[in-house]
Coordinates of C-alpha atoms in Angstrom, one line a residue:
M1 CA -0.2 0.1 -0.3
R2 CA 1.1 3.6 -0.9
R3 CA 0.7 6.7 0.9
I4 CA -0.3 9.7 -1.3
P5 CA -1.3 13.1 0.8
V6 CA -5.0 14.4 -0.5
T7 CA -6.3 17.5 0.1
L8 CA -10.7 17.5 0.1
S9 CA -13.0 20.5 0.1
D10 CA -14.7 21.1 3.0
E11 CA -17.9 19.7 1.4
A12 CA -16.2 16.7 0.7
A13 CA -14.7 15.9 3.5
Q14 CA -17.7 16.5 5.6
A15 CA -19.5 13.8 2.7
L16 CA -16.6 11.5 3.7
D17 CA -16.8 11.3 7.3
Q18 CA -20.9 11.1 7.0
A19 CA -20.4 7.7 4.7
V20 CA -18.3 6.8 6.9
A21 CA -20.4 7.6 10.0
D22 CA -23.2 6.0 7.9
G23 CA -21.6 2.6 8.4
Q24 CA -21.3 2.8 4.2
F25 CA -17.5 2.7 5.1
R26 CA -15.3 1.1 7.5
S27 CA -12.7 3.9 6.9
P28 CA -12.0 7.3 5.3
D29 CA -9.4 5.3 3.3
E30 CA -11.7 2.5 2.6
A31 CA -13.8 4.7 0.8
V32 CA -11.9 7.2 -0.7
N33 CA -9.8 3.7 -2.3
L34 CA -13.1 2.6 -3.4
S35 CA -14.7 5.3 -4.6
I36 CA -11.3 6.3 -6.7
L37 CA -11.6 2.6 -8.2
D38 CA -15.2 2.9 -9.2
A39 CA -14.7 6.3 -10.6
L40 CA -11.8 5.1 -12.8
A41 CA -14.2 2.1 -14.2
D42 CA -16.9 4.2 -15.4
A43 CA -14.7 6.7 -17.0
D44 CA -13.0 3.3 -18.2
Q45 CA -17.1 2.2 -19.1
I46 CA -17.9 5.7 -20.8
V47 CA -14.5 6.2 -22.9
R48 CA -15.7 2.9 -24.4
S49 CA -19.3 3.1 -24.9
A50 CA -21.4 3.5 -28.1
E51 CA -22.9 7.0 -27.2
F52 CA -18.9 8.3 -26.3
V53 CA -17.7 7.0 -30.2
R54 CA -20.5 8.6 -31.6
F55 CA -20.1 11.2 -30.0
L56 CA -16.8 11.6 -31.1
N57 CA -17.5 10.5 -34.5
E58 CA -20.7 13.0 -35.5
V59 CA -19.5 15.9 -33.1
A60 CA -16.1 15.9 -31.9
I61 CA -13.8 15.0 -35.0
P62 CA -16.1 17.1 -37.0
A63 CA -15.8 20.2 -35.1
G64 CA -12.1 19.5 -34.7
E65 CA -11.6 19.5 -38.7
R66 CA -13.8 22.6 -39.5
L67 CA -11.7 24.2 -36.2
K68 CA -8.5 23.6 -38.6
S69 CA -9.3 24.7 -42.2
D70 CA -10.4 27.8 -39.9
P71 CA -8.6 28.5 -37.3
S72 CA -10.6 31.9 -36.4
R73 CA -13.3 30.0 -35.5
G74 CA -11.8 28.9 -31.9
L75 CA -11.0 30.5 -28.5
S76 CA -8.1 31.4 -27.0
V77 CA -6.3 29.9 -24.0
E78 CA -7.0 33.0 -22.3
E79 CA -10.5 33.2 -23.5
V80 CA -11.4 29.7 -22.6
R81 CA -9.9 30.1 -18.9
S82 CA -12.1 33.6 -18.9
R83 CA -15.2 30.9 -19.4
F84 CA -13.8 28.1 -17.2
E85 CA -13.6 31.0 -14.6
Q86 CA -16.5 32.5 -15.0
K87 CA -18.5 29.1 -14.9
R88 CA -16.3 27.9 -11.6
R89 CA -17.7 31.7 -10.1
E90 CA -21.0 30.8 -11.0
R91 CA -21.6 27.3 -9.7
E92 CA -19.6 28.4 -6.0
R93 CA -22.2 31.4 -6.0
E94 CA -25.1 29.0 -6.3
R95 CA -23.8 26.8 -4.0
Q96 CA -23.5 29.5 -1.1
A97 CA -27.3 30.5 -2.3
A98 CA -28.7 26.8 -1.4

């Protein structure tokens, strides 16, 4: 077994503590280990799914080809970062309002 330091948000730490307290897991270590393995298995299943392959073939690859033929259609790294930051702030405000 290998020890890896992990930092959790307050919300994630509370959910972890509650899951252990509810008896879903024997310890925080077990909860984190099983959750990571489940998440990786889910991600692998999604990548191998027919729906994901269809998305790649019908949406992502054609969009990439259009962008290659006309790069002006794309966004700069700064624009993408700005949009992600704006979305993150919106989600944070929604969480605080709830």
